[in-house]
Amino acid sequence: MKPLTGLACAATFAVQPFAAAAQSTEIVWGDTLPSGLDPHVVFDVPMQFYMLNVYDNLYRYLGNPPEIEPWIAESHEVSDDSMVWTFTLRDDVTFHDGSSLTAEDVVFSFERLLELGTGPAGAFLPVLDADGIEQIDELTVEFTLKEPYAPFLAAVPLVAILNKDLVEANDDDGDLGRTWLSSNAAGSGAYTMDPDTYVPQERVDMYINSDHFYGWDDNPNPVEIVRAHPVAETSTRVLALTNGDIDATDSYLPTDQVERVQNAEGTYVSEDESMRVMIIRMNNQKAPFDNVDFRKCVSHAFDYEGFIDGVLGGYPIRNSGPNPGNLWGSPDDLEGYNYDLEQAMEYCDAARAAGAPVDEPIEIHVQSSLEQTVQAAEVLQAGLGAIGVNLELVASTWPQLTSSTGSVDSTPDMWVHWVSTYFVDPENWIGQMYDSSFHGTWKASSWYQNDEVDELLRAARREPSQDIRSGYYEDASRLVVEDAADIWIYNTVQLRGLSDRIEGYRFSPVGSGGEIRWISIAE
Amino acid sequence: MILFVIRRLLLIIPVLLGLLLLTFVMLRLVPGDPAAAIAGDAATPEQIAQIRAELNLDEPFVVQFADYAWNAAQGDFGVSAYSGRPVGRDIAQRLPATLELTFVALIIAAVGGVTLGALAGAWRNSPFDHITRILTVIGLATASFWLAIMLQLVFALDWGILPLRGRLPSDVPMPPGVTGVVLIDSLLAGRFDIFHSALTYITLPAITIAFGGLATLARFTRSSVVDAMNSEYAAYETAAGYPRRRVLFPYALKNALVTPVTQIGLLFGAFVSNAVAVEAVFDWPGLGSYLVNAIYTNDYPAVLAVTLAIGLVYALINILVDVVHGLIDPRIAERL
C-alpha cells in the first residue's frame, strides 16, 4: 500500500474527511433507478419508486399488507356486473406546472398507455380499449370494460396520471411524448424531478412539492431534496451506507451484510415481509415434467429449510403455494412439499415405471446476474443428484428467458425467478400463472393445464365479492399444489439498510418503501 | 507526416464498418429478444410483437444492417431500448467520464511505469531494480476488482482522506459542460474548488485501473532501457566519462521509448475494458455500467454505438501513437 499512499496523497491537495455529505434537509437514496423515466413505458420495481414520488394515481396502495386507498380520486362506484367503473376526482390536485389535474388528464393517460401498449398496459389490454374510457365531466371518468374484471381496481394504481397539455406540447413526430418523457416529468406528485440532474441509471435529484394536494402536515420534518444516486456494487453500497455517503441501500441487502449494517454506528436494517414469491418453474408439457409423479419427485428433492435457513440466513418465509402467504386467497391449510428424499425417490420410481425419461439429464436456467437463482438451482441439483437425477445448470439472462417462453418447445425445462407485486390481487400471481389463457407469457411458463383451475380463476375474475373470490383462489391454489405445477420456495422479507437520519420509513410491497413523502429526517 | 495522418484517418472508415458488421452479427447470435426486454415484465405476446415491428427486427438481416449503418453515418444511432432516449445523447453524457478516467489512468501508468522501468533498467540488479520487479509482479497479478475494494477500505473508510465513490459530491453541480470532462470544464470555468474535488474523486478509480498497466509498462521500459544501455553508443558515452544518469537521459531513454509508447496505445483498450468493472465499484458514471446493462437487456442500438465509440477512440489513439513514434525517432517519421 505504501507506494499507492504516496500517489494518492500527492493527488490530494488537502487531507479532509469524505463522509456524511448530505445536508439536514436532503437524503441520498442509493436504490436502483428505472431504466427510463416514462411511467407508461417502464414497468418494474425501480419505476415504482420514481412513480410514487413524482406522479399521482387514482388510487394508491398504502401500508403492509397494502390497502388500496383513494388518492387523487375521492371515490369510485362500480356497476353490479363489474363492467362500468366510475371515478370521481378531487378538485384540488395541481400538476407541477401549476395547472389543474382534471378528468381530461386521466382519460389521456389511460388512452396513451393503451396506445403505447408498453409497461403496465398488459394489465388492461385484455379488458379495456380506448372507446371504453369517457370523461363525464371535469372531475368524473368512466371506464367501461369489455368483460367483467374484478381486479380492475387493484390494477388502477399502476397508471401514473400525466399532464396532458405538457406531454402533447412535447410530442415528437407522433411519439406521444415518449422520447421527451424518458428524461423529463409531467406529474403532480409529492416531488418534482430536476431534468438537468438526470443521468440514466446514475442520478436524478427530486425536490419537495410544497403544493402537493395531500399536504405535509402529517410530516414534522419532510425530506426536501432527494438525491437518487444508485450504488451499483453491493460491497460499495454497504460501505457507502456505513460511511454516511448514502442514507438508504436497495431493499435486497444480502443476508451476510445485515449484521454488519445493524452493528455499524448510525445505521439500521428495516426487515419487512413483502409479496414476492420465489419459484422454480417446471415446463409441465415437456417430458419428463409432463408426468405429475416426476414433478412431485422434484418438489420433494428441494431442501427448503436448508436454502432458507442455511443459504439465506433464515430471513425469507416459507411459501408453499403460488400466492404470497400474507395475501387473501392463499389457504391457511396449504401443506405444500417438504424436503424428503425417500418420498422423492418413490415418486421418481413411479414416474420411471410410467415411462417418463427420468434418467435423461434435465436443465435448469438461472439468471446469471442474480446469484440467488444460481444458489437455488445448486441446492436442487444436490437433492436430485442424491437420488440419481442429473440436473444441469444453464446461465441465462432475463430477456433471454422471457423471450423463450412463447412456445412449449422453446421454454426451458426449469427456470428460476420471482413474481413481484405488480398489483395486489391474487390475479397477479395464481391468476396469470396458471390460467391456460395466459400460455405464451413468462408468468404462465409452466404451461400448466387444468380445466377446473381455469374455471375457478375465470370465475374469480368475474366475481365482484372479495370473499367469494377468495374461496375460488384458495380452491385453485390447492389444485395447483396437488398437481405440483411448480416449486414454490419462499415469500421475500425485504431488507433495506437505512441511516439513523431516516425516520417514519413506511414499507409497502408496492414500491418497496420508496415513497419518500412519509420519511422524516431525524432532528 | 500530414499525408500519413490523413491516410490513417480515412482508413478508420472501413475499420469501423468491419467492427460494426462483426458486432451486428454477434448480437444476432445471442439468444433473447430485445423487444421482450423493452416491453417489460407484464408484457403480452402481442405487445412484444408490436415492439419487434417498430424496431424493424422483423426485417432481413441485410436490411437491418444497411439501415443502421446509413443512419449511423448521419449521426443517428437510434433510440436505446433500455433508457428510451437517443443513444447518441446517452453516449455523449457518459463517454467523457470514461475517457477522463482512462486518460488519467494512462497518465499515472505512463509516468509511473516509464519512470520506474527506466530507473530499474539503468541501475540493473540494484536493490531498486529488485523492489521494482517485485512491485510489477504484484501489479500484474492483482485483480482490479479486489484492489478497488482494498483502496476503498483504506483510503475512504479507514483514513477518510479520499472519497468512496462517484465523480463529484452529491450536492456539487457539474461545471458548465464544454468537453464533459470535469477536470477540464472546471478549469475552463475557473472553478478550482470543483477541480480539486474532481481530482480527489478520480484518484482511487484511476489508480485501480492504472496499476496493472503501470506494471506492464515498467517491465517493457526496463528491458528496452537495458538494451539501450548495452548499445555501442551508450558504451561510447560511458567510456567518454558521462555519468550514468546522463547516458540514460536523454540518449538511452529516448531510444528505448518506442516500445513503451506502443504499449501505451495498446493499454488504452485494456483500460477501457477494465473500466467496466472499476466504474461499477466506484459508481463512476461512464460507459461501463451502460454497456453492461445494454448487453444484459439485448439493447442492440446501445451496444453497437458504444462499440463504435470505443473503436473510434482506439483507432485515433493508435494514430497518435504512430505520430509520437515519428517524433521520437525521425527514421520512423521518414517511413510514414
PDB file of C-alpha atoms in Angstrom, chain A residues 331-435:
ATOM      1  CA  PRO A 331     -55.295 -21.069   2.006  1.00  0.00           C
ATOM      2  CA  ASP A 332     -54.102 -21.253   5.609  1.00  0.00           C
ATOM      3  CA  ASP A 333     -54.087 -25.054   5.497  1.00  0.00           C
ATOM      4  CA  LEU A 334     -51.941 -25.379   2.385  1.00  0.00           C
ATOM      5  CA  GLU A 335     -49.356 -28.040   3.178  1.00  0.00           C
ATOM      6  CA  GLY A 336     -47.054 -27.931   0.208  1.00  0.00           C
ATOM      7  CA  TYR A 337     -43.990 -30.089  -0.219  1.00  0.00           C
ATOM      8  CA  ASN A 338     -41.164 -30.811   2.172  1.00  0.00           C
ATOM      9  CA  TYR A 339     -37.608 -31.996   1.649  1.00  0.00           C
ATOM     10  CA  ASP A 340     -37.873 -35.782   1.748  1.00  0.00           C
ATOM     11  CA  LEU A 341     -35.530 -37.745  -0.488  1.00  0.00           C
ATOM     12  CA  GLU A 342     -37.192 -41.078   0.272  1.00  0.00           C
ATOM     13  CA  GLN A 343     -40.543 -39.794  -0.903  1.00  0.00           C
ATOM     14  CA  ALA A 344     -38.828 -38.143  -3.869  1.00  0.00           C
ATOM     15  CA  MET A 345     -37.297 -41.499  -4.789  1.00  0.00           C
ATOM     16  CA  GLU A 346     -40.698 -43.216  -4.601  1.00  0.00           C
ATOM     17  CA  TYR A 347     -42.296 -40.624  -6.881  1.00  0.00           C
ATOM     18  CA  CYS A 348     -39.374 -40.849  -9.327  1.00  0.00           C
ATOM     19  CA  ASP A 349     -39.688 -44.640  -9.406  1.00  0.00           C
ATOM     20  CA  ALA A 350     -43.404 -44.295 -10.142  1.00  0.00           C
ATOM     21  CA  ALA A 351     -42.645 -41.842 -12.945  1.00  0.00           C
ATOM     22  CA  ARG A 352     -39.979 -44.150 -14.350  1.00  0.00           C
ATOM     23  CA  ALA A 353     -42.446 -47.074 -14.254  1.00  0.00           C
ATOM     24  CA  ALA A 354     -44.923 -44.957 -16.227  1.00  0.00           C
ATOM     25  CA  GLY A 355     -42.310 -44.455 -18.940  1.00  0.00           C
ATOM     26  CA  ALA A 356     -41.116 -40.956 -18.074  1.00  0.00           C
ATOM     27  CA  PRO A 357     -37.470 -40.403 -19.174  1.00  0.00           C
ATOM     28  CA  VAL A 358     -36.326 -39.772 -15.604  1.00  0.00           C
ATOM     29  CA  ASP A 359     -32.738 -40.795 -16.277  1.00  0.00           C
ATOM     30  CA  GLU A 360     -32.181 -38.254 -19.071  1.00  0.00           C
ATOM     31  CA  PRO A 361     -30.367 -35.079 -17.977  1.00  0.00           C
ATOM     32  CA  ILE A 362     -32.666 -32.113 -17.356  1.00  0.00           C
ATOM     33  CA  GLU A 363     -31.776 -28.424 -17.490  1.00  0.00           C
ATOM     34  CA  ILE A 364     -32.445 -25.524 -15.172  1.00  0.00           C
ATOM     35  CA  HIS A 365     -31.870 -21.985 -16.449  1.00  0.00           C
ATOM     36  CA  VAL A 366     -30.603 -19.439 -13.946  1.00  0.00           C
ATOM     37  CA  GLN A 367     -30.256 -15.673 -14.234  1.00  0.00           C
ATOM     38  CA  SER A 368     -26.514 -15.198 -14.101  1.00  0.00           C
ATOM     39  CA  SER A 369     -26.798 -11.657 -12.746  1.00  0.00           C
ATOM     40  CA  LEU A 370     -28.863 -12.878  -9.778  1.00  0.00           C
ATOM     41  CA  GLU A 371     -26.718 -15.025  -7.505  1.00  0.00           C
ATOM     42  CA  GLN A 372     -29.675 -16.417  -5.576  1.00  0.00           C
ATOM     43  CA  THR A 373     -31.120 -18.111  -8.643  1.00  0.00           C
ATOM     44  CA  VAL A 374     -27.815 -19.960  -9.020  1.00  0.00           C
ATOM     45  CA  GLN A 375     -27.790 -20.941  -5.340  1.00  0.00           C
ATOM     46  CA  ALA A 376     -31.357 -22.278  -5.514  1.00  0.00           C
ATOM     47  CA  ALA A 377     -30.510 -24.305  -8.618  1.00  0.00           C
ATOM     48  CA  GLU A 378     -27.436 -25.740  -6.894  1.00  0.00           C
ATOM     49  CA  VAL A 379     -29.499 -26.767  -3.854  1.00  0.00           C
ATOM     50  CA  LEU A 380     -31.927 -28.583  -6.146  1.00  0.00           C
ATOM     51  CA  GLN A 381     -29.047 -30.096  -8.100  1.00  0.00           C
ATOM     52  CA  ALA A 382     -27.629 -31.555  -4.873  1.00  0.00           C
ATOM     53  CA  GLY A 383     -31.017 -33.015  -3.864  1.00  0.00           C
ATOM     54  CA  LEU A 384     -31.715 -34.526  -7.255  1.00  0.00           C
ATOM     55  CA  GLY A 385     -28.145 -35.783  -7.559  1.00  0.00           C
ATOM     56  CA  ALA A 386     -28.653 -37.777  -4.345  1.00  0.00           C
ATOM     57  CA  ILE A 387     -31.494 -39.717  -5.981  1.00  0.00           C
ATOM     58  CA  GLY A 388     -29.725 -40.155  -9.307  1.00  0.00           C
ATOM     59  CA  VAL A 389     -31.405 -37.423 -11.340  1.00  0.00           C
ATOM     60  CA  ASN A 390     -28.947 -35.375 -13.372  1.00  0.00           C
ATOM     61  CA  LEU A 391     -29.718 -31.628 -13.314  1.00  0.00           C
ATOM     62  CA  GLU A 392     -27.554 -29.271 -15.391  1.00  0.00           C
ATOM     63  CA  LEU A 393     -27.335 -25.520 -14.806  1.00  0.00           C
ATOM     64  CA  VAL A 394     -27.564 -23.158 -17.778  1.00  0.00           C
ATOM     65  CA  ALA A 395     -26.623 -19.487 -17.373  1.00  0.00           C
ATOM     66  CA  SER A 396     -29.077 -17.083 -18.941  1.00  0.00           C
ATOM     67  CA  THR A 397     -30.485 -13.552 -18.706  1.00  0.00           C
ATOM     68  CA  TRP A 398     -33.960 -12.185 -18.096  1.00  0.00           C
ATOM     69  CA  PRO A 399     -34.573 -11.081 -21.720  1.00  0.00           C
ATOM     70  CA  GLN A 400     -33.371 -14.436 -22.995  1.00  0.00           C
ATOM     71  CA  LEU A 401     -35.675 -16.304 -20.630  1.00  0.00           C
ATOM     72  CA  THR A 402     -38.786 -14.194 -21.117  1.00  0.00           C
ATOM     73  CA  SER A 403     -38.412 -14.343 -24.872  1.00  0.00           C
ATOM     74  CA  SER A 404     -38.055 -18.112 -24.757  1.00  0.00           C
ATOM     75  CA  THR A 405     -41.423 -18.732 -23.102  1.00  0.00           C
ATOM     76  CA  GLY A 406     -43.504 -18.139 -26.229  1.00  0.00           C
ATOM     77  CA  SER A 407     -43.849 -21.839 -27.026  1.00  0.00           C
ATOM     78  CA  VAL A 408     -43.630 -25.157 -25.159  1.00  0.00           C
ATOM     79  CA  ASP A 409     -40.544 -26.258 -27.092  1.00  0.00           C
ATOM     80  CA  SER A 410     -38.537 -23.102 -26.523  1.00  0.00           C
ATOM     81  CA  THR A 411     -39.431 -22.850 -22.817  1.00  0.00           C
ATOM     82  CA  PRO A 412     -36.655 -24.290 -20.629  1.00  0.00           C
ATOM     83  CA  ASP A 413     -37.245 -27.492 -18.630  1.00  0.00           C
ATOM     84  CA  MET A 414     -36.937 -25.408 -15.485  1.00  0.00           C
ATOM     85  CA  TRP A 415     -36.020 -21.816 -14.633  1.00  0.00           C
ATOM     86  CA  VAL A 416     -35.842 -19.689 -11.528  1.00  0.00           C
ATOM     87  CA  HIS A 417     -37.450 -16.292 -10.903  1.00  0.00           C
ATOM     88  CA  TRP A 418     -39.628 -14.286  -8.571  1.00  0.00           C
ATOM     89  CA  VAL A 419     -43.122 -12.898  -9.071  1.00  0.00           C
ATOM     90  CA  SER A 420     -43.181  -9.440  -7.514  1.00  0.00           C
ATOM     91  CA  THR A 421     -46.138  -7.259  -6.565  1.00  0.00           C
ATOM     92  CA  TYR A 422     -47.235  -5.657  -9.776  1.00  0.00           C
ATOM     93  CA  PHE A 423     -50.712  -5.251  -8.364  1.00  0.00           C
ATOM     94  CA  VAL A 424     -52.078  -6.547  -5.089  1.00  0.00           C
ATOM     95  CA  ASP A 425     -54.549  -9.187  -6.138  1.00  0.00           C
ATOM     96  CA  PRO A 426     -54.248 -12.980  -6.463  1.00  0.00           C
ATOM     97  CA  GLU A 427     -54.776 -12.357 -10.183  1.00  0.00           C
ATOM     98  CA  ASN A 428     -51.174 -11.063 -10.239  1.00  0.00           C
ATOM     99  CA  TRP A 429     -49.919 -14.442  -9.048  1.00  0.00           C
ATOM    100  CA  ILE A 430     -52.082 -17.535  -9.464  1.00  0.00           C
ATOM    101  CA  GLY A 431     -54.492 -15.842 -11.913  1.00  0.00           C
ATOM    102  CA  GLN A 432     -51.873 -15.056 -14.538  1.00  0.00           C
ATOM    103  CA  MET A 433     -49.591 -18.009 -13.780  1.00  0.00           C
ATOM    104  CA  TYR A 434     -51.960 -20.960 -14.058  1.00  0.00           C
ATOM    105  CA  ASP A 435     -54.894 -19.888 -16.259  1.00  0.00           C
TER     106      ASP A 435
END
